[in-house]
Tab-separated table of C-alpha atoms in Angstrom:
chain	number	residue	atom	x	y	z
A	1	UNK	CA	14.257	-6.467	-4.611
A	2	UNK	CA	15.817	-2.998	-5.864
A	3	UNK	CA	15.551	-1.816	-2.248
A	4	UNK	CA	12.052	-2.841	-1.629
A	5	UNK	CA	10.417	-5.677	0.114
A	6	UNK	CA	8.521	-8.194	-1.769
A	7	UNK	CA	5.940	-10.428	-0.178
A	8	UNK	CA	3.659	-12.967	-1.614
A	9	UNK	CA	0.093	-13.100	-0.605
A	10	UNK	CA	-0.921	-16.244	1.312
A	11	UNK	CA	-2.928	-17.921	-1.440
A	12	UNK	CA	-5.116	-20.723	-0.166
A	13	UNK	CA	-4.050	-23.083	-2.991
A	14	UNK	CA	-0.435	-22.918	-2.126
A	15	UNK	CA	1.713	-25.004	-1.984
A	16	UNK	CA	-0.240	-27.708	-3.668
A	17	UNK	CA	-0.838	-25.604	-6.845
A	18	UNK	CA	-0.686	-22.087	-8.363
A	19	UNK	CA	-3.685	-19.618	-8.208
A	20	UNK	CA	-6.069	-19.557	-11.029
A	21	UNK	CA	-8.973	-17.139	-11.430
A	22	UNK	CA	-11.947	-16.895	-13.760
A	23	UNK	CA	-11.984	-14.476	-16.729
A	24	UNK	CA	-13.561	-11.163	-15.542
A	25	UNK	CA	-12.196	-8.944	-18.366
A	26	UNK	CA	-15.618	-8.217	-19.960
A	27	UNK	CA	-17.167	-7.243	-16.675
A	28	UNK	CA	-14.442	-4.966	-15.499
A	29	UNK	CA	-14.158	-3.284	-18.927
A	30	UNK	CA	-17.839	-2.636	-18.901
A	31	UNK	CA	-17.557	-0.843	-15.562
A	32	UNK	CA	-14.624	1.174	-16.876
A	33	UNK	CA	-16.403	2.195	-20.037
A	34	UNK	CA	-19.316	3.575	-17.860
A	35	UNK	CA	-16.651	5.406	-15.809
A	36	UNK	CA	-15.045	6.772	-18.868
A	37	UNK	CA	-18.579	8.211	-19.984
A	38	UNK	CA	-18.886	10.005	-16.698
A	39	UNK	CA	-15.317	11.486	-17.137
A	40	UNK	CA	-16.400	12.869	-20.515
A	41	UNK	CA	-19.550	14.302	-19.130
A	42	UNK	CA	-17.786	15.873	-16.076
A	43	UNK	CA	-14.264	17.070	-16.774
A	44	UNK	CA	-13.767	18.396	-13.160
A	45	UNK	CA	-14.480	14.959	-11.816
A	46	UNK	CA	-12.071	13.319	-14.305
A	47	UNK	CA	-9.282	16.051	-13.204
A	48	UNK	CA	-9.818	15.010	-9.546
A	49	UNK	CA	-9.837	11.221	-10.416
A	50	UNK	CA	-6.802	11.680	-12.550
A	51	UNK	CA	-4.874	13.479	-9.780
A	52	UNK	CA	-5.644	10.454	-7.372
A	53	UNK	CA	-4.562	7.970	-10.064
A	54	UNK	CA	-1.268	9.717	-10.430
A	55	UNK	CA	-0.380	8.383	-7.001
A	56	UNK	CA	-0.095	4.890	-8.573
A	57	UNK	CA	1.662	5.974	-11.752
A	58	UNK	CA	4.153	8.459	-10.526
A	59	UNK	CA	5.966	5.890	-8.421
A	60	UNK	CA	6.434	2.165	-8.389
A	61	UNK	CA	2.823	1.200	-7.848
A	62	UNK	CA	1.627	0.474	-11.262
A	63	UNK	CA	2.880	-0.494	-14.558
A	64	UNK	CA	1.631	-1.030	-18.127
A	65	UNK	CA	1.051	-4.806	-18.963
A	66	UNK	CA	3.866	-5.830	-21.317
A	67	UNK	CA	2.612	-6.522	-24.821
A	68	UNK	CA	3.885	-10.173	-24.575
A	69	UNK	CA	1.779	-10.803	-21.417
A	70	UNK	CA	-1.497	-9.222	-22.719
A	71	UNK	CA	-2.620	-12.707	-23.850
A	72	UNK	CA	-2.023	-15.333	-21.314
A	73	UNK	CA	-3.154	-18.742	-20.354
A	74	UNK	CA	-6.567	-19.088	-18.978
A	75	UNK	CA	-6.861	-18.531	-15.197
A	76	UNK	CA	-3.490	-16.518	-14.887
A	77	UNK	CA	-5.031	-13.051	-14.853
A	78	UNK	CA	-7.682	-11.069	-13.115
A	79	UNK	CA	-8.936	-7.455	-13.426
A	80	UNK	CA	-9.727	-5.090	-10.729
A	81	UNK	CA	-12.400	-2.469	-11.214
A	82	UNK	CA	-11.798	0.962	-9.448
A	83	UNK	CA	-13.930	3.830	-8.285
A	84	UNK	CA	-13.847	6.991	-6.230
A	85	UNK	CA	-14.974	7.296	-2.670
A	86	UNK	CA	-15.579	10.568	-0.556
A	87	UNK	CA	-12.649	11.485	1.495
A	88	UNK	CA	-13.930	14.546	3.492
A	89	UNK	CA	-12.120	17.804	2.754
A	90	UNK	CA	-9.205	15.917	1.271
A	91	UNK	CA	-8.675	15.121	-2.498
A	92	UNK	CA	-10.907	12.452	-3.926
A	93	UNK	CA	-9.557	9.012	-3.218
A	94	UNK	CA	-9.554	6.009	-5.693
A	95	UNK	CA	-10.090	2.580	-4.376
A	96	UNK	CA	-9.914	-0.799	-6.125
A	97	UNK	CA	-12.640	-3.352	-5.676
A	98	UNK	CA	-11.138	-6.306	-3.712
A	99	UNK	CA	-14.274	-8.264	-3.529
A	100	UNK	CA	-15.686	-8.417	-7.032
A	101	UNK	CA	-16.720	-12.071	-7.369
A	102	UNK	CA	-16.922	-14.067	-10.614
A	103	UNK	CA	-18.245	-17.575	-10.819
A	104	UNK	CA	-18.275	-17.545	-7.083
A	105	UNK	CA	-14.601	-16.672	-6.735
A	106	UNK	CA	-12.892	-13.285	-5.773
A	107	UNK	CA	-9.355	-12.493	-4.902
A	108	UNK	CA	-10.480	-11.976	-1.277
A	109	UNK	CA	-12.021	-15.473	-1.258
A	110	UNK	CA	-8.869	-17.038	-2.728
A	111	UNK	CA	-6.449	-15.419	-0.420
A	112	UNK	CA	-6.046	-15.999	3.343
A	113	UNK	CA	-5.915	-12.922	5.785
A	114	UNK	CA	-2.719	-14.076	7.330
A	115	UNK	CA	-1.997	-13.740	11.025
A	116	UNK	CA	-3.142	-10.734	13.002
A	117	UNK	CA	0.016	-8.761	13.716
A	118	UNK	CA	-1.720	-5.657	14.777
A	119	UNK	CA	-0.818	-4.583	18.443
A	120	UNK	CA	-3.898	-3.987	20.616
A	121	UNK	CA	-4.825	-0.339	20.176
A	122	UNK	CA	-5.494	0.229	23.919
A	123	UNK	CA	-2.025	-1.112	24.922
A	124	UNK	CA	-0.399	1.248	22.217
A	125	UNK	CA	-2.395	4.257	23.724
A	126	UNK	CA	-1.518	3.306	27.345
A	127	UNK	CA	2.135	3.049	26.506
A	128	UNK	CA	2.007	6.382	24.659
A	129	UNK	CA	0.890	8.193	27.888
A	130	UNK	CA	3.677	6.470	30.202
A	131	UNK	CA	6.291	9.144	29.834
A	132	UNK	CA	6.854	12.854	29.566
A	133	UNK	CA	8.024	13.128	25.897
A	134	UNK	CA	5.292	11.817	23.546
A	135	UNK	CA	6.093	11.473	19.762
A	136	UNK	CA	3.694	10.439	17.150
A	137	UNK	CA	4.282	9.918	13.494
A	138	UNK	CA	2.947	7.622	10.658
A	139	UNK	CA	4.337	5.383	7.721
A	140	UNK	CA	3.534	7.302	4.440
A	141	UNK	CA	1.646	5.104	1.819
A	142	UNK	CA	1.989	2.213	4.158
A	143	UNK	CA	0.526	-0.602	1.989
A	144	UNK	CA	2.370	0.756	-1.197
A	145	UNK	CA	5.768	0.148	0.570
A	146	UNK	CA	5.772	-3.547	-0.172
A	147	UNK	CA	5.613	-5.190	-3.705
A	148	UNK	CA	3.722	-8.281	-4.842
A	149	UNK	CA	5.827	-10.693	-6.782
A	150	UNK	CA	5.936	-10.373	-10.531
A	151	UNK	CA	4.319	-13.872	-10.882
A	152	UNK	CA	1.180	-12.495	-9.333
A	153	UNK	CA	0.852	-8.947	-10.804
A	154	UNK	CA	-1.334	-10.030	-13.588
A	155	UNK	CA	-4.134	-10.759	-11.001
A	156	UNK	CA	-4.151	-7.057	-10.282
A	157	UNK	CA	-4.781	-5.713	-13.811
A	158	UNK	CA	-6.898	-2.614	-14.433
A	159	UNK	CA	-7.880	-0.181	-17.196
A	160	UNK	CA	-6.684	3.346	-17.785
A	161	UNK	CA	-5.624	5.552	-20.665
A	162	UNK	CA	-2.779	5.587	-22.833
A	163	UNK	CA	-2.433	9.247	-22.310
A	164	UNK	CA	-3.083	9.403	-18.689
A	165	UNK	CA	-4.625	12.893	-18.684
A	166	UNK	CA	-6.912	12.286	-21.697
A	167	UNK	CA	-10.070	10.375	-21.256
A	168	UNK	CA	-10.593	10.185	-24.951
A	169	UNK	CA	-7.369	8.447	-25.672
A	170	UNK	CA	-7.249	4.669	-26.145
A	171	UNK	CA	-7.831	2.358	-23.159
A	172	UNK	CA	-4.802	0.349	-22.078
A	173	UNK	CA	-4.219	-2.447	-19.618
A	174	UNK	CA	-2.020	-1.722	-16.450
A	175	UNK	CA	-1.323	-3.804	-13.414
A	176	UNK	CA	-0.519	-3.015	-9.864
A	177	UNK	CA	2.808	-3.889	-8.235
A	178	UNK	CA	1.892	-3.189	-4.650
A	179	UNK	CA	-0.283	-4.438	-1.765
A	180	UNK	CA	-3.726	-2.626	-1.764
A	181	UNK	CA	-5.463	-0.728	0.970
A	182	UNK	CA	-8.391	-2.949	1.447
A	183	UNK	CA	-6.787	-6.193	0.431
A	184	UNK	CA	-7.527	-8.902	2.957
A	185	UNK	CA	-3.887	-10.060	3.395
A	186	UNK	CA	-2.423	-6.507	2.911
A	187	UNK	CA	-2.199	-5.786	6.644
A	188	UNK	CA	-0.332	-8.921	7.580
A	189	UNK	CA	2.019	-8.932	4.630
A	190	UNK	CA	3.243	-5.302	5.130
A	191	UNK	CA	3.458	-5.560	8.974
A	192	UNK	CA	5.420	-8.809	8.527
A	193	UNK	CA	7.951	-6.867	6.283
A	194	UNK	CA	8.156	-4.031	8.746
A	195	UNK	CA	8.989	-6.542	11.653
A	196	UNK	CA	11.616	-8.159	9.448
A	197	UNK	CA	13.414	-4.918	8.949
A	198	UNK	CA	13.451	-4.464	12.684
A	199	UNK	CA	14.551	-8.044	13.245
A	200	UNK	CA	17.386	-7.586	10.789
A	201	UNK	CA	18.575	-4.441	12.571
A	202	UNK	CA	19.054	-6.651	15.703
A	203	UNK	CA	21.293	-9.092	13.814
A	204	UNK	CA	23.312	-6.216	12.457
A	205	UNK	CA	23.636	-4.539	15.842
A	206	UNK	CA	21.790	-1.540	14.731
A	207	UNK	CA	19.219	-1.911	17.415
A	208	UNK	CA	19.283	-3.813	20.773
A	209	UNK	CA	16.716	-6.537	21.211
A	210	UNK	CA	15.003	-4.406	23.974
A	211	UNK	CA	14.931	-1.237	21.773
A	212	UNK	CA	13.589	-3.308	18.785
A	213	UNK	CA	10.920	-4.614	20.974
A	214	UNK	CA	9.896	-1.198	22.245
A	215	UNK	CA	9.794	0.014	18.500
A	216	UNK	CA	7.430	-2.819	17.422
A	217	UNK	CA	5.154	-2.254	20.495
A	218	UNK	CA	4.680	1.409	19.429
A	219	UNK	CA	3.168	0.803	16.019
A	220	UNK	CA	-0.520	0.324	15.247
A	221	UNK	CA	-0.631	-0.577	11.611
A	222	UNK	CA	0.958	2.636	10.003
A	223	UNK	CA	0.748	4.834	13.068
A	224	UNK	CA	3.680	4.994	15.548
A	225	UNK	CA	2.923	6.261	19.054
A	226	UNK	CA	5.638	6.228	21.695
A	227	UNK	CA	6.752	8.286	24.756
A	228	UNK	CA	10.241	8.721	26.082
A	229	UNK	CA	11.677	9.753	29.438
A	230	UNK	CA	13.837	12.364	27.766
A	231	UNK	CA	14.086	14.419	24.652
A	232	UNK	CA	17.640	13.052	24.042
A	233	UNK	CA	16.257	9.433	23.902
A	234	UNK	CA	13.538	10.399	21.529
A	235	UNK	CA	15.902	12.048	19.147
A	236	UNK	CA	18.394	9.140	19.290
A	237	UNK	CA	15.643	6.582	18.580
A	238	UNK	CA	14.229	8.342	15.404
A	239	UNK	CA	17.915	9.231	14.304
A	240	UNK	CA	18.356	5.428	13.919
A	241	UNK	CA	14.862	4.389	12.997
A	242	UNK	CA	14.104	6.880	10.220
A	243	UNK	CA	17.050	6.006	7.953
A	244	UNK	CA	16.783	2.312	8.914
A	245	UNK	CA	13.140	2.208	7.305
A	246	UNK	CA	13.764	4.542	4.535
A	247	UNK	CA	16.530	2.240	3.280
A	248	UNK	CA	13.758	-0.189	2.584
A	249	UNK	CA	11.323	2.264	1.180
A	250	UNK	CA	9.243	2.624	4.426
A	251	UNK	CA	8.986	6.549	5.158
A	252	UNK	CA	8.143	7.960	8.541
A	253	UNK	CA	6.338	11.380	8.214
A	254	UNK	CA	3.936	13.779	10.113
A	255	UNK	CA	5.939	13.819	13.237
A	256	UNK	CA	4.238	15.754	16.107
A	257	UNK	CA	5.141	16.156	19.773
A	258	UNK	CA	4.777	18.421	22.775
A	259	UNK	CA	8.587	18.648	22.901
A	260	UNK	CA	9.780	21.646	20.816
A	261	UNK	CA	13.293	20.605	21.194
A	262	UNK	CA	12.552	17.287	19.655
A	263	UNK	CA	10.792	18.920	16.668
A	264	UNK	CA	13.711	21.321	16.175
A	265	UNK	CA	16.117	18.343	15.949
A	266	UNK	CA	14.067	16.694	13.122
A	267	UNK	CA	15.467	17.224	9.540
A	268	UNK	CA	13.431	19.682	7.408
A	269	UNK	CA	12.129	16.873	5.186
A	270	UNK	CA	10.169	15.296	8.028
C-alpha cells in the first residue's frame, strides 16, 4: 500500500470473528497525566522525550485519530501507555506497553506470536566467517517498515499533545500505523514481509533462486551478516539488494567491512 508492506497481526479470534478489546482509556489516560506532570516538573526530560517521540510523528509511524473515529463501538479500540527506558549513552528511548492487561486481556494475550522465522544466530555467524570479504549492515527502523492495516489501528491509540513540543497544550488521541518493537507478533510479521520481497525478486528475475536463498540466510532479524569470495561479488550483491529493499521502504544502513574497496564503492548515503 503506497509503496509499503501491510501485514495484519495473527489475532487468535480470526477468522471466526473480529477482535474486540476492553475499554482501557481511563487507565492509560491516568498514566499519561502522571507523565505530563513529570514533563512540567522537568523540562529537560520532556525535551529528550519529545525528541524520541518525533521519530513516530516525523514519518509514517503515527497519525492523529480522525474526529469521526474518536467515538467507536465498544471493543473496537484500545490504548497503549508509553514510557522511557535507559538507552546507555544514546538518546532516551520511548517504548509502548505491549502487555498492559485489562479484565484479563492484553493485546499480547489476544495475538499469536506467529512462526519463528529467525535464522539460528550461530549459523549466521559461522557463514559470516566462511569467506575473505565480510560485510555487515542492518535494516533501519526494522519494525517500522511494515504497516498494520487501517482496520486495526484503533487498537494502538495513545495520548500526546496537540502542540507536540508543548506539554501544556491540550491532550489529543493518536494511533500507531506500524508494528511495534516488543510486539509479540512483530518479528514474524516483518520478517515475513522481508522474505516476500526477496521471493518476488525471484519471480521478476531480479535474483536467482540460489542468490535469494543466500540473502535470506544472511539475516538475523534486522542484522545482515554475509561474507563473499571477492569484493566484486559483494558490490554486485548490494548494488541489487539495496534498491530492491528501498523500493518497499526497507533501508539497509551502517555498512561495515574490512574491504576498503567495497566501502569506497558504496553510495555516500549508505
